[in-house]
PDB file of C-alpha atoms in Angstrom:
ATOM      1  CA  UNK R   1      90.022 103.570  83.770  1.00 96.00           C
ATOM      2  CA  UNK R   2      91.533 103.007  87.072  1.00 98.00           C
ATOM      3  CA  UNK R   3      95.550 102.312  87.090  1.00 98.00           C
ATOM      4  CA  UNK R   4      97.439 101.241  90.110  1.00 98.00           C
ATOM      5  CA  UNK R   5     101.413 102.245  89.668  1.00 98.00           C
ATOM      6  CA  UNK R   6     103.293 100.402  91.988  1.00 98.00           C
ATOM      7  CA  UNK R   7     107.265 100.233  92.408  1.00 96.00           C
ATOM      8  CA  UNK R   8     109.930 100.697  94.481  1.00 92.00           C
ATOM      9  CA  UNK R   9     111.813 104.185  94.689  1.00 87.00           C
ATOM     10  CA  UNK R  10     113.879 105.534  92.224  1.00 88.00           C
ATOM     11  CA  UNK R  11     111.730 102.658  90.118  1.00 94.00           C
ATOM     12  CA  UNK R  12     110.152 104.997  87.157  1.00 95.00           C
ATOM     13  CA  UNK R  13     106.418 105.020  89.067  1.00 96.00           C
ATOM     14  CA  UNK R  14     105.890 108.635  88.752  1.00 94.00           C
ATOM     15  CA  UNK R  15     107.933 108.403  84.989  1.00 94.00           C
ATOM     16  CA  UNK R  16     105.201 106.333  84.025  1.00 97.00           C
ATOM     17  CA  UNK R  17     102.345 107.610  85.405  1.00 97.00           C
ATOM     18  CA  UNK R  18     103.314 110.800  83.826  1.00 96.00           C
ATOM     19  CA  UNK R  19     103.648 109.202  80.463  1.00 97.00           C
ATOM     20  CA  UNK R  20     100.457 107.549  80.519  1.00 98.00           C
ATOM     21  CA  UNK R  21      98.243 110.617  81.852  1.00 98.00           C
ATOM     22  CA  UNK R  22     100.042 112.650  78.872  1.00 97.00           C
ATOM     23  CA  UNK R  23      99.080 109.976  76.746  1.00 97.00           C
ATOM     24  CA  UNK R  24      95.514 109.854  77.745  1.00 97.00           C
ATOM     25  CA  UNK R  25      94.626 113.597  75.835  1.00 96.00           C
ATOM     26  CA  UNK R  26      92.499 114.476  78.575  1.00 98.00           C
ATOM     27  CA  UNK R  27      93.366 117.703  80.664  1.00 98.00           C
ATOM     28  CA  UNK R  28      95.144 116.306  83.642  1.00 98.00           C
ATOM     29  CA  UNK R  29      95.313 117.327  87.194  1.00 98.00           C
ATOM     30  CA  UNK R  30      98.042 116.181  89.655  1.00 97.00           C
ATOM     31  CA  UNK R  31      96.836 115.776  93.281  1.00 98.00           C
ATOM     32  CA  UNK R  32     100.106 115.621  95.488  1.00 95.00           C
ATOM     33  CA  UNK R  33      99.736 114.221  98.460  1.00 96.00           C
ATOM     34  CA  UNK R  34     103.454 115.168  99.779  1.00 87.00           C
ATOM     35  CA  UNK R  35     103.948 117.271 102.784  1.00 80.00           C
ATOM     36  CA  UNK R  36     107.368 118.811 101.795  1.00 74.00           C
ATOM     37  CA  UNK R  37     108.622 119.343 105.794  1.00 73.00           C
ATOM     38  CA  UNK R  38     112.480 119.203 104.975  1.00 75.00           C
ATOM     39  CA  UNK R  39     114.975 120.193 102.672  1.00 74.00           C
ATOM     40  CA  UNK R  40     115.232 116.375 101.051  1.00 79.00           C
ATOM     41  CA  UNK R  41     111.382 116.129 100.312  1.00 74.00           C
ATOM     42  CA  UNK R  42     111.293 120.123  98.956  1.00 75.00           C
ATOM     43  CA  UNK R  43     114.178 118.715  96.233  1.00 83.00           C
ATOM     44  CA  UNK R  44     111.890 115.666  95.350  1.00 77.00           C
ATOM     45  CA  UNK R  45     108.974 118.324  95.317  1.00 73.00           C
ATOM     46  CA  UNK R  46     110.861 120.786  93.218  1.00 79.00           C
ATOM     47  CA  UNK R  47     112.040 117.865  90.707  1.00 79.00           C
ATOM     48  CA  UNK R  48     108.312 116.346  90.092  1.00 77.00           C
ATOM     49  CA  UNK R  49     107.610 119.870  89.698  1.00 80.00           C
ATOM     50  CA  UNK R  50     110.149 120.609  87.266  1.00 82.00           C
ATOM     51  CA  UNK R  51     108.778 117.236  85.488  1.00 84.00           C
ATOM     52  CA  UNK R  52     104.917 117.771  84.706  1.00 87.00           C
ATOM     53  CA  UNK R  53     103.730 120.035  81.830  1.00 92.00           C
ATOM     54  CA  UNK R  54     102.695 123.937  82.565  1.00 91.00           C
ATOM     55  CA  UNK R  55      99.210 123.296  81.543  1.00 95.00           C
ATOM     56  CA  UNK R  56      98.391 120.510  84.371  1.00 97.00           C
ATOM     57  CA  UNK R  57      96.429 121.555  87.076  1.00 97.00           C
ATOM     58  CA  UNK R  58      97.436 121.092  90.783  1.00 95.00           C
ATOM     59  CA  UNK R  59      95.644 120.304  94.287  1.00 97.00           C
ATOM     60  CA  UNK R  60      97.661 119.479  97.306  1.00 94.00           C
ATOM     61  CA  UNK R  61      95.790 117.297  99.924  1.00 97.00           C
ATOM     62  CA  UNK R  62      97.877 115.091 102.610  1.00 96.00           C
ATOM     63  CA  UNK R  63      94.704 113.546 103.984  1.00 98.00           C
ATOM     64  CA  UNK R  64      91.119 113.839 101.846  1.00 98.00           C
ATOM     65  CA  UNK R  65      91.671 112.163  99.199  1.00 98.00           C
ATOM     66  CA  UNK R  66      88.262 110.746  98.462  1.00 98.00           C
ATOM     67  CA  UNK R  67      86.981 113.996  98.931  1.00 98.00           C
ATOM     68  CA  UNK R  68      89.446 115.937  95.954  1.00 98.00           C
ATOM     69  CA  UNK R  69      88.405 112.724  93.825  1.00 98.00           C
ATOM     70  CA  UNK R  70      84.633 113.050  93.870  1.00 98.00           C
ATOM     71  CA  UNK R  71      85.280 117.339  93.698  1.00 98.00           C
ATOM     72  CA  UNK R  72      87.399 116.631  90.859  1.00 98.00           C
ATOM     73  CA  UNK R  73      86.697 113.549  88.487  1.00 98.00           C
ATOM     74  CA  UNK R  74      85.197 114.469  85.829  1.00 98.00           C
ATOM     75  CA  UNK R  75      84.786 111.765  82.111  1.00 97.00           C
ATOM     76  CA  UNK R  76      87.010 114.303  80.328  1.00 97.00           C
ATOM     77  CA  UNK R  77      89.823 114.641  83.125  1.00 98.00           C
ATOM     78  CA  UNK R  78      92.952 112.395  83.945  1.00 98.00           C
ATOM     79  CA  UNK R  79      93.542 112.389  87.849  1.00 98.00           C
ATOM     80  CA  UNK R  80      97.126 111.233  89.118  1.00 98.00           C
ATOM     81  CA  UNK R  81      97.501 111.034  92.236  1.00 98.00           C
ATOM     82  CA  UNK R  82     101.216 110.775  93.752  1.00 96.00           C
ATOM     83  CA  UNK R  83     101.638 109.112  95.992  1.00 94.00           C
ATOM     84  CA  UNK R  84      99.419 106.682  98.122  1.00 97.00           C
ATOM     85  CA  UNK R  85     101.953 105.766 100.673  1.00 95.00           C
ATOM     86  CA  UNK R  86     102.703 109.484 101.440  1.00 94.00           C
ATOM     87  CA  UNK R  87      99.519 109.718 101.801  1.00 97.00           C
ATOM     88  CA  UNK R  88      98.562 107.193 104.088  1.00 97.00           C
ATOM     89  CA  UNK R  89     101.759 108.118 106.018  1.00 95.00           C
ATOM     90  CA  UNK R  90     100.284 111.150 106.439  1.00 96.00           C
ATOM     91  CA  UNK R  91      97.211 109.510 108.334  1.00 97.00           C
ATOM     92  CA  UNK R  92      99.382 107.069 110.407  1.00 95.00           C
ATOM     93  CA  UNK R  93     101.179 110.205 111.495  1.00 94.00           C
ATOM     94  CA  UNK R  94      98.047 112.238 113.346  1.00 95.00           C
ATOM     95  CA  UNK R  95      98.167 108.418 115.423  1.00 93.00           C
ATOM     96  CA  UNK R  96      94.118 108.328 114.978  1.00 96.00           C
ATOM     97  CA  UNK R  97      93.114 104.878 114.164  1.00 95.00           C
ATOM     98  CA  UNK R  98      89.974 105.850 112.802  1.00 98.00           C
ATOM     99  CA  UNK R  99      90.678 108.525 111.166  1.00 98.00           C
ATOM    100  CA  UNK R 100      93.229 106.293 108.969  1.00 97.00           C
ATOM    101  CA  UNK R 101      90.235 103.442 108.564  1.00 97.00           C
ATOM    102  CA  UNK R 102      87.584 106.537 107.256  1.00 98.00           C
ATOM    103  CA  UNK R 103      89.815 107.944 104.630  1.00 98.00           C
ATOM    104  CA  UNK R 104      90.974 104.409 103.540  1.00 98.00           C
ATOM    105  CA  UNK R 105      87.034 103.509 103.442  1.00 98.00           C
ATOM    106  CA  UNK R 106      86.472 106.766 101.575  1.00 98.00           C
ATOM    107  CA  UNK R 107      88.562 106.620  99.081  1.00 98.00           C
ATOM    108  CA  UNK R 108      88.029 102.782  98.338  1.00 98.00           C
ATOM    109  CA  UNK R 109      84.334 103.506  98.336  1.00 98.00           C
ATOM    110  CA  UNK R 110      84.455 106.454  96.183  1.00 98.00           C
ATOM    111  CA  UNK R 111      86.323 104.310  93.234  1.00 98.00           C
ATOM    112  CA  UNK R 112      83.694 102.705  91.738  1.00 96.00           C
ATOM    113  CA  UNK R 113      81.817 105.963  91.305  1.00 97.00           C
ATOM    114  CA  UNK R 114      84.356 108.275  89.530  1.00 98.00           C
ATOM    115  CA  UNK R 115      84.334 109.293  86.065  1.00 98.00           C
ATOM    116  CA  UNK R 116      87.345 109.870  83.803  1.00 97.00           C
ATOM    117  CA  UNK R 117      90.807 108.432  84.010  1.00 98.00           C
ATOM    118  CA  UNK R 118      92.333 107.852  87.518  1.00 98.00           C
ATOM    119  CA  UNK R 119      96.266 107.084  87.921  1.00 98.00           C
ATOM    120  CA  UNK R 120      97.254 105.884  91.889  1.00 98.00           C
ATOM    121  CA  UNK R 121     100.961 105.798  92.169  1.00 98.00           C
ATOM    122  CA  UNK R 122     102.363 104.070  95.497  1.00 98.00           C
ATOM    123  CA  UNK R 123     105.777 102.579  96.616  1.00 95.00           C
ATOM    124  CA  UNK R 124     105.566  98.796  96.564  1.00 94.00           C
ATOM    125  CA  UNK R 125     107.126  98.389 100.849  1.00 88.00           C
ATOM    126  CA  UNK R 126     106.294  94.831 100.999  1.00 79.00           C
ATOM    127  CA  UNK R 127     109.111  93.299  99.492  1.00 82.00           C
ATOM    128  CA  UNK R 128     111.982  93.786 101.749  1.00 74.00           C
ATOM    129  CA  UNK R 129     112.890  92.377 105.432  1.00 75.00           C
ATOM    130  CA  UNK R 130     110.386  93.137 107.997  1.00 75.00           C
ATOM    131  CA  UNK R 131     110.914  96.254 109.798  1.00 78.00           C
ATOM    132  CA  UNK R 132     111.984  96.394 113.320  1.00 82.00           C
ATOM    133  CA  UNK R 133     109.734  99.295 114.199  1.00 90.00           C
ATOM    134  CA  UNK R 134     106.345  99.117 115.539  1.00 90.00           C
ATOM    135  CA  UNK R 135     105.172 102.142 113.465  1.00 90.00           C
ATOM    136  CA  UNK R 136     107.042 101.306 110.315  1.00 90.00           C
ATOM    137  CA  UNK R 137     105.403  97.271 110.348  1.00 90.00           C
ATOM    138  CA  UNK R 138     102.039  99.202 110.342  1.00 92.00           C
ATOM    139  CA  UNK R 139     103.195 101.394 107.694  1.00 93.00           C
ATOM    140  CA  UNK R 140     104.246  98.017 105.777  1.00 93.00           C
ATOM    141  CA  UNK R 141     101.271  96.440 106.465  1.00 93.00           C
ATOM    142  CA  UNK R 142      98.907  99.261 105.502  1.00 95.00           C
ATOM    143  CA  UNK R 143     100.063  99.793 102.551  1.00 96.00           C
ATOM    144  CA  UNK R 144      99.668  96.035 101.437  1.00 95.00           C
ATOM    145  CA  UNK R 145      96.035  96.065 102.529  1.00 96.00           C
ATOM    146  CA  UNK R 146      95.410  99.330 100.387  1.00 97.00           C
ATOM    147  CA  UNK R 147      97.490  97.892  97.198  1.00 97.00           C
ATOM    148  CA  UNK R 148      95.553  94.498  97.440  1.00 97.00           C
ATOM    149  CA  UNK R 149      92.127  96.570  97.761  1.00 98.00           C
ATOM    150  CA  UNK R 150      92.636  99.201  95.347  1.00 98.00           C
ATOM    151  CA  UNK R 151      94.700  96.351  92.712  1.00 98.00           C
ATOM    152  CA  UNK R 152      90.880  94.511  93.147  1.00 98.00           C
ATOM    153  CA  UNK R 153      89.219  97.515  91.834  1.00 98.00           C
ATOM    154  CA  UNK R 154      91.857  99.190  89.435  1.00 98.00           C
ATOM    155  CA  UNK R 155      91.522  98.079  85.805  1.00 98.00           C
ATOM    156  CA  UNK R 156      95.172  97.765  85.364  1.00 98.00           C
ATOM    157  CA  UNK R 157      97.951  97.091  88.066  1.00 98.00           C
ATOM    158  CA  UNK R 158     101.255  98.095  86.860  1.00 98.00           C
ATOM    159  CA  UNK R 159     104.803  97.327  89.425  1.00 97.00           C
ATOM    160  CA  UNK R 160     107.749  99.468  87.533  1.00 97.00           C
ATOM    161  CA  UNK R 161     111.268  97.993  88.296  1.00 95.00           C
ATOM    162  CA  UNK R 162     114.777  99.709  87.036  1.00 95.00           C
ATOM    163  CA  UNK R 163     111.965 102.168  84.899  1.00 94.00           C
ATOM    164  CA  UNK R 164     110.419  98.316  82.929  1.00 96.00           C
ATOM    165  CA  UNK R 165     106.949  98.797  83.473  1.00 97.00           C
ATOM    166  CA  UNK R 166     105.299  94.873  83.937  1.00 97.00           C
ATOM    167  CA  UNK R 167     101.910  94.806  83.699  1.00 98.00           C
ATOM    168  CA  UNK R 168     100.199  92.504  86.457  1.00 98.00           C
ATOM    169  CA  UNK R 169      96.654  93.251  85.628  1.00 98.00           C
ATOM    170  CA  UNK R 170      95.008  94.393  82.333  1.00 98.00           C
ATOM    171  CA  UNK R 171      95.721  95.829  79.261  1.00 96.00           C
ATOM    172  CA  UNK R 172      99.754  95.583  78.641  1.00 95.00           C
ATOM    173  CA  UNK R 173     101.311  98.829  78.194  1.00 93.00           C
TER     174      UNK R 173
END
């Protein structure tokens, strides 16, 4: 199954995705996408860390993603990947256009391919005033196209508010 994990920060997301890759009995393998490059982000690093059971296996990729899916999906694994906005803030960051539309091809390519269980967690942007910032309304707008593409292909969509999981598509939790 596919599961899209959507939700603002501080909303329960990565809580839940957690929960529901424990829950799935299959071995599980976190791929962070975080590039920990101050003090803040090491803390939020260091408390996910703290988090996830001993046992899970870890990859750390800012920018293949597809790639570490296809190497990695396997019918008796649970991938959760955390998060999709890092990582596609990682991509707007090296300011290459088409670099940003191949790994967002990739990886919504890949999907439909992949074997096992599959939990995306992103930060819902799009709810808030517009943002004055050139770079930041891409950001925004990015990361609406890639939750409206990957919530077409994801079995279940899932927005977590004040840690209340609603389920917007699929099986309830």
């Amino acid at each position: 199954m596919l599961q899209l994990i959507l939700g603002g920060a501080r909303s329960g997301k990565s809580r839940l995705a957690e929960k529901l890759a424990s829950d799935s009995q299959l071995a599980v393998t976190y791929i962070a996408t975080s590039q920990p490059l101050d003090g803040e982000m090491n803390e939020r690093v260091a408390h996910h860390r703290a988090r996830r059971p001993a046992e899970w296996a870890l990859i750390e990729e800012p920018l293949e993603l597809a790639r570490v899916l296809r190497e990695n999906a396997r019918a008796e694994r649970c991938l959760l990947v955390d998060c999709l906005t890092l990582w596609l803030t990682n991509l707007l960051m090296l300011d290459d256009a088409e670099r940003l539309a191949a790994e967002r091809e990739a990886l919504l390519d890949c999907l439909a391919s992949l074997p096992g269980d599959i939990i995306f967690v992103s930060n819902e942007t799009g709810m808030g005033v517009v943002p004055l910032g050139e770079l930041t309304r891409r950001y925004v707008d990015a990361a609406g196209w890639l939750h409206q593409a990957l919530a077409e292909r994801c079995q279940r969509v899932v927005l977590t508010v004040a840690g209340l999981p609603l389920t917007l598509k699929g099986p309830a939790l």
